[in-house]
Amino acid sequence: MRVANYYGSGDIRVESVAEPAVGADDVRIEVAACGICGTDLHEFEDGPDLTPDEDTPHPLTGVSLPVPLGHEFSGTVTEVGSDVCDVAVGDEVTANPAMVCGDCRYCAEGRHNLCESVANIGLSAASGGFAESAVVPASNVVQLPDSVPVEYGALVEPFSVGVHATRRSGMQAGDSVAVFGAGPIGISIVQAAKAAGATDVFVSEPRAKRREIAEAVGATETLDPTATDAVDEITDATNGGVDVAFEAVGIEPTFRAAIEATKRGGQITAVGISDDDVGLTPNELVVVERSINGSNGYLSGPLADREFEMVTSFLESGEFDPEPMITARISLEDLVDEGFEALLDSESEHVKILVEP
Ligand SMILES: [Zn+2]
Ligand SMILES: [Zn+2]
């Protein structure tokens, strides 16, 4: 079968390999679609980071470079292991890519997304979604409702990040919300916040195409921070700031804006993964009793299906609409040229590119 293997920075090769065997607790998924994620772009540009290099095989899975990429995928089950009873050949499914150790203190606390040894299908495991087929543990499989097109299953993972962020923020129905950054995760947060009952959802995003998509999925007002003072606009419109702000970029200007656009006593939830210094003084939290927390991925381990199933039910009800986010569908052979290179172009109008092997 054909698979995209990551060998290191700037080096992804689409090559032919033997189909991996299906273990007793595994299933084989014929991949219908797999989304390219910012994490994949980061590995391509600056990795290996989340992928294990040759000298340090992943402690949970034992794999090291080259590894197959692609962790946002869906497809049809074509084979099930001898001990699998809740997944059947022909099922249309997606997979929660996170594989956890089950032994560390965070797994014991039920916070599996914080597992000290987490591995991910498509980053640090033997299979990935940029391939004709992937073999995954049956416990990672999430069923898609009949009415949801199978390729939309590839968007369940990024939508789950939005659902988890909304839950981590403690946002309540009726709250006003601001989202800084309208990439795939920012757009997912807009939809999750709307589904959770947010009234006004402000989105600050410099790229016009992304603002358009944010509006198409329910943002009540979009702002171009390069043309207007987004913080002023938001604080004026909300009598002093939103109830909840989400930072979905991970750079100082958006982090600062997220804090300044939040009301006294409000909540900022950081979702953008970053090592940047974002400049913060204690009194921006203390005197005004703002809270900041972080949100990492989505529930995994034994709770893996919970947030994934919230997403599939929102897709079924139509509250989540992936279509405006999908800006291209490409073949596996074009993964680097028409996928990675296109997304890394700073002028690009792409948001989510689906690879259909
Ligand atoms: Zn992702
Ligand atoms: Zn663990």
Short mmCIF file of C-alpha atoms and ligand atoms in Angstrom, two decimals:
data_model
loop_
_atom_site.label_atom_id
_atom_site.label_comp_id
_atom_site.label_asym_id
_atom_site.label_seq_id
_atom_site.Cartn_x
_atom_site.Cartn_y
_atom_site.Cartn_z
CA MET A 1 0.00 0.00 0.00
CA ARG A 2 1.00 3.66 -0.36
CA VAL A 3 1.88 5.63 2.76
CA ALA A 4 3.47 9.01 3.54
CA ASN A 5 6.46 8.45 5.82
CA TYR A 6 8.17 11.25 7.72
CA TYR A 7 11.97 10.93 7.77
CA GLY A 8 12.81 14.28 9.37
CA SER A 9 12.63 18.01 8.72
CA GLY A 10 11.57 18.72 5.14
CA ASP A 11 11.57 15.04 4.25
CA ILE A 12 8.26 13.27 3.67
CA ARG A 13 8.22 10.40 1.20
CA VAL A 14 5.16 8.75 -0.29
CA GLU A 15 6.26 5.15 -0.70
CA SER A 16 5.02 1.59 -1.02
CA VAL A 17 5.11 -0.66 2.05
CA ALA A 18 3.59 -3.98 3.07
CA GLU A 19 0.18 -3.60 4.73
CA PRO A 20 0.65 -3.73 8.52
CA ALA A 21 -0.80 -6.81 10.24
CA VAL A 22 -3.98 -6.54 12.30
CA GLY A 23 -3.47 -7.67 15.93
CA ALA A 24 -6.16 -9.36 18.02
CA ASP A 25 -7.43 -6.02 19.41
CA ASP A 26 -6.90 -3.94 16.25
CA VAL A 27 -8.92 -2.96 13.22
CA ARG A 28 -7.86 -1.98 9.72
CA ILE A 29 -9.39 1.21 8.33
CA GLU A 30 -9.35 1.92 4.60
CA VAL A 31 -8.73 5.66 4.74
CA ALA A 32 -11.32 7.89 3.02
CA ALA A 33 -9.83 11.22 4.10
CA CYS A 34 -7.09 12.59 6.34
CA GLY A 35 -6.67 16.26 7.25
CA ILE A 36 -3.34 18.07 7.32
CA CYS A 37 -2.89 19.63 10.78
CA GLY A 38 -0.68 22.45 12.05
CA THR A 39 1.15 19.79 14.05
CA ASP A 40 2.10 18.03 10.80
CA LEU A 41 3.34 21.33 9.35
CA HIS A 42 5.41 21.95 12.48
CA GLU A 43 7.04 18.50 12.18
CA PHE A 44 7.73 19.12 8.48
CA GLU A 45 9.31 22.53 9.11
CA ASP A 46 11.00 22.15 12.49
CA GLY A 47 10.78 18.49 13.51
CA PRO A 48 11.34 15.92 14.66
CA ASP A 49 9.48 17.13 17.73
CA LEU A 50 6.47 14.94 18.51
CA THR A 51 7.86 12.24 16.25
CA PRO A 52 10.49 10.03 17.93
CA ASP A 53 13.95 10.25 16.31
CA GLU A 54 16.11 7.21 15.58
CA ASP A 55 17.90 7.30 18.96
CA THR A 56 14.82 7.55 21.15
CA PRO A 57 12.04 5.15 20.16
CA HIS A 58 8.67 6.07 21.65
CA PRO A 59 8.37 4.40 25.11
CA LEU A 60 4.80 3.25 24.52
CA THR A 61 4.89 2.12 20.89
CA GLY A 62 8.61 1.48 20.32
CA VAL A 63 8.54 3.23 16.93
CA SER A 64 11.13 5.72 15.66
CA LEU A 65 11.69 7.55 12.38
CA PRO A 66 10.61 7.06 9.72
CA VAL A 67 6.98 7.20 10.94
CA PRO A 68 3.75 7.51 8.98
CA LEU A 69 2.02 10.86 9.46
CA GLY A 70 -1.68 11.80 9.58
CA HIS A 71 -3.77 11.80 12.77
CA GLU A 72 -7.08 13.31 11.53
CA PHE A 73 -8.61 10.54 9.48
CA SER A 74 -11.72 8.53 8.77
CA GLY A 75 -12.69 5.60 6.61
CA THR A 76 -14.27 2.19 6.38
CA VAL A 77 -13.31 -0.82 8.48
CA THR A 78 -12.04 -3.65 6.24
CA GLU A 79 -10.68 -6.10 8.83
CA VAL A 80 -11.09 -6.67 12.58
CA GLY A 81 -8.87 -8.60 15.01
CA SER A 82 -10.00 -11.86 16.59
CA ASP A 83 -10.85 -10.25 19.98
CA VAL A 84 -12.73 -7.23 18.61
CA CYS A 85 -16.49 -7.35 19.17
CA ASP A 86 -17.78 -3.77 19.00
CA VAL A 87 -16.43 -2.79 15.56
CA ALA A 88 -17.42 -4.61 12.37
CA VAL A 89 -16.22 -4.78 8.78
CA GLY A 90 -18.06 -2.10 6.81
CA ASP A 91 -18.40 0.35 9.71
CA GLU A 92 -17.66 3.98 8.81
CA VAL A 93 -15.43 5.35 11.55
CA THR A 94 -12.88 7.86 12.70
CA ALA A 95 -10.15 7.26 15.30
CA ASN A 96 -9.09 9.10 18.41
CA PRO A 97 -5.34 9.15 17.69
CA ALA A 98 -4.18 9.34 21.32
CA MET A 99 -2.76 6.14 22.83
CA VAL A 100 -2.07 6.35 26.58
CA CYS A 101 -0.02 4.31 29.07
CA GLY A 102 -2.77 3.69 31.65
CA ASP A 103 -0.15 3.61 34.43
CA CYS A 104 1.01 7.15 35.17
CA ARG A 105 -0.52 9.45 37.78
CA TYR A 106 -2.48 11.42 35.13
CA CYS A 107 -3.98 8.29 33.64
CA ALA A 108 -4.90 7.25 37.21
CA GLU A 109 -6.60 10.64 37.70
CA GLY A 110 -8.60 10.14 34.50
CA ARG A 111 -6.79 12.98 32.77
CA HIS A 112 -5.47 10.79 29.98
CA ASN A 113 -4.75 13.69 27.65
CA LEU A 114 -1.99 14.65 30.11
CA CYS A 115 -0.45 11.14 30.09
CA GLU A 116 3.33 11.24 30.56
CA SER A 117 3.86 8.66 27.80
CA VAL A 118 1.10 9.53 25.33
CA ALA A 119 1.66 8.35 21.76
CA ASN A 120 -0.35 9.41 18.74
CA ILE A 121 -1.38 7.46 15.70
CA GLY A 122 0.11 9.42 12.81
CA LEU A 123 3.01 10.88 14.83
CA SER A 124 4.50 8.28 17.14
CA ALA A 125 2.83 4.97 16.23
CA ALA A 126 3.13 2.33 13.53
CA SER A 127 0.19 3.63 11.50
CA GLY A 128 -0.99 6.99 10.19
CA GLY A 129 -3.80 8.40 8.14
CA PHE A 130 -1.81 9.62 5.12
CA ALA A 131 -1.98 6.09 3.78
CA GLU A 132 -4.31 3.79 1.91
CA SER A 133 -5.03 2.02 5.18
CA ALA A 134 -4.24 2.34 8.87
CA VAL A 135 -4.27 -0.25 11.66
CA VAL A 136 -5.46 1.11 15.01
CA PRO A 137 -6.56 -0.33 18.37
CA ALA A 138 -10.32 -0.99 18.31
CA SER A 139 -10.58 1.04 21.54
CA ASN A 140 -9.55 4.16 19.59
CA VAL A 141 -12.31 3.73 17.01
CA VAL A 142 -15.30 6.11 17.05
CA GLN A 143 -18.36 5.26 14.95
CA LEU A 144 -19.75 7.84 12.53
CA PRO A 145 -23.53 8.33 12.33
CA ASP A 146 -25.09 7.06 9.06
CA SER A 147 -26.04 10.56 7.92
CA VAL A 148 -22.51 11.98 8.27
CA PRO A 149 -20.40 11.69 5.08
CA VAL A 150 -17.41 9.48 5.85
CA GLU A 151 -14.85 12.13 4.80
CA TYR A 152 -16.27 14.54 7.41
CA GLY A 153 -15.01 12.04 9.97
CA ALA A 154 -11.54 13.48 9.29
CA LEU A 155 -12.69 16.73 10.92
CA VAL A 156 -13.85 15.08 14.16
CA GLU A 157 -10.37 15.32 15.70
CA PRO A 158 -9.90 19.10 15.21
CA PHE A 159 -13.52 19.71 16.24
CA SER A 160 -12.81 17.73 19.43
CA VAL A 161 -10.03 20.19 20.25
CA GLY A 162 -12.65 22.96 20.03
CA VAL A 163 -15.14 21.07 22.19
CA HIS A 164 -12.51 20.33 24.84
CA ALA A 165 -11.38 23.99 24.90
CA THR A 166 -14.97 25.14 25.36
CA ARG A 167 -15.49 22.68 28.21
CA ARG A 168 -12.16 23.64 29.83
CA SER A 169 -13.20 27.31 29.72
CA GLY A 170 -16.33 26.71 31.75
CA MET A 171 -18.25 28.77 29.17
CA GLN A 172 -22.00 28.94 29.91
CA ALA A 173 -24.97 29.41 27.61
CA GLY A 174 -25.52 33.14 27.18
CA ASP A 175 -21.84 34.04 27.53
CA SER A 176 -20.08 36.37 25.12
CA VAL A 177 -16.94 34.93 23.55
CA ALA A 178 -13.92 36.16 21.63
CA VAL A 179 -11.69 33.87 19.57
CA PHE A 180 -8.22 35.05 18.57
CA GLY A 181 -7.07 33.22 15.44
CA ALA A 182 -9.36 31.55 12.90
CA GLY A 183 -7.30 28.61 11.73
CA PRO A 184 -8.90 25.15 11.88
CA ILE A 185 -8.88 25.18 15.70
CA GLY A 186 -10.22 28.72 16.04
CA ILE A 187 -13.03 27.89 13.59
CA SER A 188 -13.77 24.71 15.57
CA ILE A 189 -13.95 26.75 18.78
CA VAL A 190 -16.41 29.18 17.17
CA GLN A 191 -18.70 26.26 16.30
CA ALA A 192 -18.28 24.59 19.70
CA ALA A 193 -19.00 27.85 21.53
CA LYS A 194 -22.12 28.46 19.41
CA ALA A 195 -23.29 24.90 20.04
CA ALA A 196 -22.76 25.48 23.78
CA GLY A 197 -24.98 28.57 23.68
CA ALA A 198 -22.59 31.49 23.27
CA THR A 199 -24.47 34.62 22.23
CA ASP A 200 -21.97 37.01 20.71
CA VAL A 201 -18.87 35.38 19.21
CA PHE A 202 -16.18 37.86 18.11
CA VAL A 203 -13.32 36.59 15.96
CA SER A 204 -10.05 38.44 15.44
CA GLU A 205 -8.10 37.17 12.42
CA PRO A 206 -5.91 38.98 9.86
CA ARG A 207 -6.66 36.75 6.83
CA ALA A 208 -9.84 37.74 4.96
CA LYS A 209 -10.66 34.21 3.82
CA ARG A 210 -10.53 32.95 7.40
CA ARG A 211 -12.79 35.75 8.62
CA GLU A 212 -15.23 34.78 5.87
CA ILE A 213 -15.23 31.17 7.04
CA ALA A 214 -15.67 32.23 10.67
CA GLU A 215 -18.77 34.20 9.63
CA ALA A 216 -20.07 31.27 7.58
CA VAL A 217 -20.00 29.07 10.68
CA GLY A 218 -21.64 31.54 13.04
CA ALA A 219 -19.25 34.24 14.25
CA THR A 220 -21.35 37.30 15.00
CA GLU A 221 -18.56 39.79 14.27
CA THR A 222 -15.14 39.38 12.71
CA LEU A 223 -12.31 41.87 13.06
CA ASP A 224 -9.06 42.38 11.16
CA PRO A 225 -6.48 43.21 13.86
CA THR A 226 -4.16 44.72 11.23
CA ALA A 227 -6.81 47.28 10.26
CA THR A 228 -8.63 47.99 13.52
CA ASP A 229 -8.07 47.82 17.28
CA ALA A 230 -9.82 44.50 17.91
CA VAL A 231 -9.56 44.84 21.70
CA ASP A 232 -11.23 48.27 21.65
CA GLU A 233 -13.97 47.07 19.34
CA ILE A 234 -14.70 44.05 21.52
CA THR A 235 -14.61 45.89 24.85
CA ASP A 236 -16.87 48.65 23.45
CA ALA A 237 -19.38 46.15 22.13
CA THR A 238 -19.50 44.15 25.38
CA ASN A 239 -19.51 46.83 28.06
CA GLY A 240 -15.94 46.10 29.11
CA GLY A 241 -14.98 42.71 27.73
CA VAL A 242 -16.20 39.24 26.86
CA ASP A 243 -16.99 36.57 29.42
CA VAL A 244 -14.60 34.09 27.80
CA ALA A 245 -11.70 34.53 25.37
CA PHE A 246 -9.87 31.76 23.51
CA GLU A 247 -6.31 32.22 22.29
CA ALA A 248 -5.76 29.94 19.28
CA VAL A 249 -2.47 31.23 17.86
CA GLY A 250 0.21 31.13 20.57
CA ILE A 251 2.00 34.45 19.99
CA GLU A 252 2.36 37.47 22.28
CA PRO A 253 0.06 39.92 20.42
CA THR A 254 -2.92 37.54 20.39
CA PHE A 255 -2.25 36.32 23.93
CA ARG A 256 -2.18 39.93 25.15
CA ALA A 257 -5.28 40.81 23.16
CA ALA A 258 -7.15 37.83 24.59
CA ILE A 259 -6.43 39.04 28.13
CA GLU A 260 -7.28 42.67 27.42
CA ALA A 261 -10.55 41.81 25.65
CA THR A 262 -11.79 39.77 28.65
CA LYS A 263 -14.00 41.34 31.33
CA ARG A 264 -13.08 41.56 35.00
CA GLY A 265 -13.65 38.14 36.51
CA GLY A 266 -13.59 36.59 33.04
CA GLN A 267 -11.84 33.54 31.69
CA ILE A 268 -9.06 33.18 29.11
CA THR A 269 -8.39 29.70 27.74
CA ALA A 270 -5.13 29.20 25.85
CA VAL A 271 -5.19 26.64 23.06
CA GLY A 272 -2.35 27.77 20.76
CA ILE A 273 0.70 25.57 21.37
CA SER A 274 3.79 27.73 21.73
CA ASP A 275 7.06 28.25 23.57
CA ASP A 276 6.88 32.01 23.04
CA ASP A 277 7.18 34.48 25.90
CA VAL A 278 3.81 36.23 26.01
CA GLY A 279 4.42 39.00 28.58
CA LEU A 280 2.01 39.03 31.50
CA THR A 281 1.84 41.04 34.72
CA PRO A 282 0.25 39.57 37.87
CA ASN A 283 -2.24 42.41 38.20
CA GLU A 284 -3.81 41.56 34.87
CA LEU A 285 -5.09 38.55 36.77
CA VAL A 286 -5.01 39.54 40.45
CA VAL A 287 -6.71 42.92 40.72
CA VAL A 288 -9.37 42.08 38.15
CA GLU A 289 -9.74 38.40 39.06
CA ARG A 290 -9.29 37.10 35.52
CA SER A 291 -8.39 33.43 35.17
CA ILE A 292 -6.22 31.79 32.54
CA ASN A 293 -6.05 28.08 31.86
CA GLY A 294 -4.77 25.84 29.10
CA SER A 295 -6.53 23.27 26.99
CA ASN A 296 -4.65 20.35 25.48
CA GLY A 297 -6.27 18.17 22.84
CA TYR A 298 -9.30 16.23 24.00
CA LEU A 299 -10.26 13.39 26.31
CA SER A 300 -8.52 10.12 25.50
CA GLY A 301 -7.95 6.72 27.13
CA PRO A 302 -11.13 5.08 28.45
CA LEU A 303 -12.99 8.40 28.01
CA ALA A 304 -11.73 8.74 24.45
CA ASP A 305 -15.08 8.60 22.78
CA ARG A 306 -16.83 11.22 24.92
CA GLU A 307 -15.76 14.43 23.20
CA PHE A 308 -15.42 12.67 19.85
CA GLU A 309 -19.05 11.54 20.19
CA MET A 310 -20.18 15.05 21.12
CA VAL A 311 -18.67 16.11 17.81
CA THR A 312 -20.27 13.31 15.81
CA SER A 313 -23.66 14.17 17.29
CA PHE A 314 -23.14 17.87 16.43
CA LEU A 315 -22.22 16.81 12.88
CA GLU A 316 -25.36 14.69 12.75
CA SER A 317 -27.56 17.55 13.96
CA GLY A 318 -25.91 20.05 11.59
CA GLU A 319 -24.71 22.29 14.44
CA PHE A 320 -21.16 21.65 13.23
CA ASP A 321 -20.51 22.33 9.55
CA PRO A 322 -17.09 21.21 8.31
CA GLU A 323 -17.65 22.17 4.68
CA PRO A 324 -16.61 25.86 4.85
CA MET A 325 -13.30 24.82 6.47
CA ILE A 326 -12.36 22.34 3.73
CA THR A 327 -10.48 24.42 1.18
CA ALA A 328 -8.99 21.59 -0.94
CA ARG A 329 -9.13 17.85 -1.48
CA ILE A 330 -5.93 16.32 -2.86
CA SER A 331 -4.44 12.91 -3.58
CA LEU A 332 -1.82 11.22 -1.41
CA GLU A 333 0.79 11.57 -4.17
CA ASP A 334 0.34 15.39 -4.03
CA LEU A 335 0.62 15.55 -0.22
CA VAL A 336 3.80 17.65 -0.06
CA ASP A 337 3.40 19.93 -3.11
CA GLU A 338 -0.31 20.66 -2.94
CA GLY A 339 -0.77 20.05 0.78
CA PHE A 340 2.14 20.97 3.04
CA GLU A 341 3.70 23.57 0.73
CA ALA A 342 0.32 25.18 0.05
CA LEU A 343 -0.49 25.50 3.77
CA LEU A 344 2.96 26.85 4.64
CA ASP A 345 2.56 29.71 2.13
CA SER A 346 1.77 32.72 4.33
CA GLU A 347 -0.48 34.17 1.61
CA SER A 348 -2.43 30.92 1.42
CA GLU A 349 -6.20 30.97 1.63
CA HIS A 350 -6.28 27.35 2.77
CA VAL A 351 -7.64 26.26 6.14
CA LYS A 352 -8.12 22.49 6.07
CA ILE A 353 -6.79 20.38 3.22
CA LEU A 354 -8.10 16.82 3.06
CA VAL A 355 -5.95 14.10 1.58
CA GLU A 356 -8.04 11.40 -0.06
CA PRO A 357 -5.73 8.43 -0.65
ZN ZN B 1 -4.36 17.74 14.60
ZN ZN B 2 -0.35 7.67 31.29
#
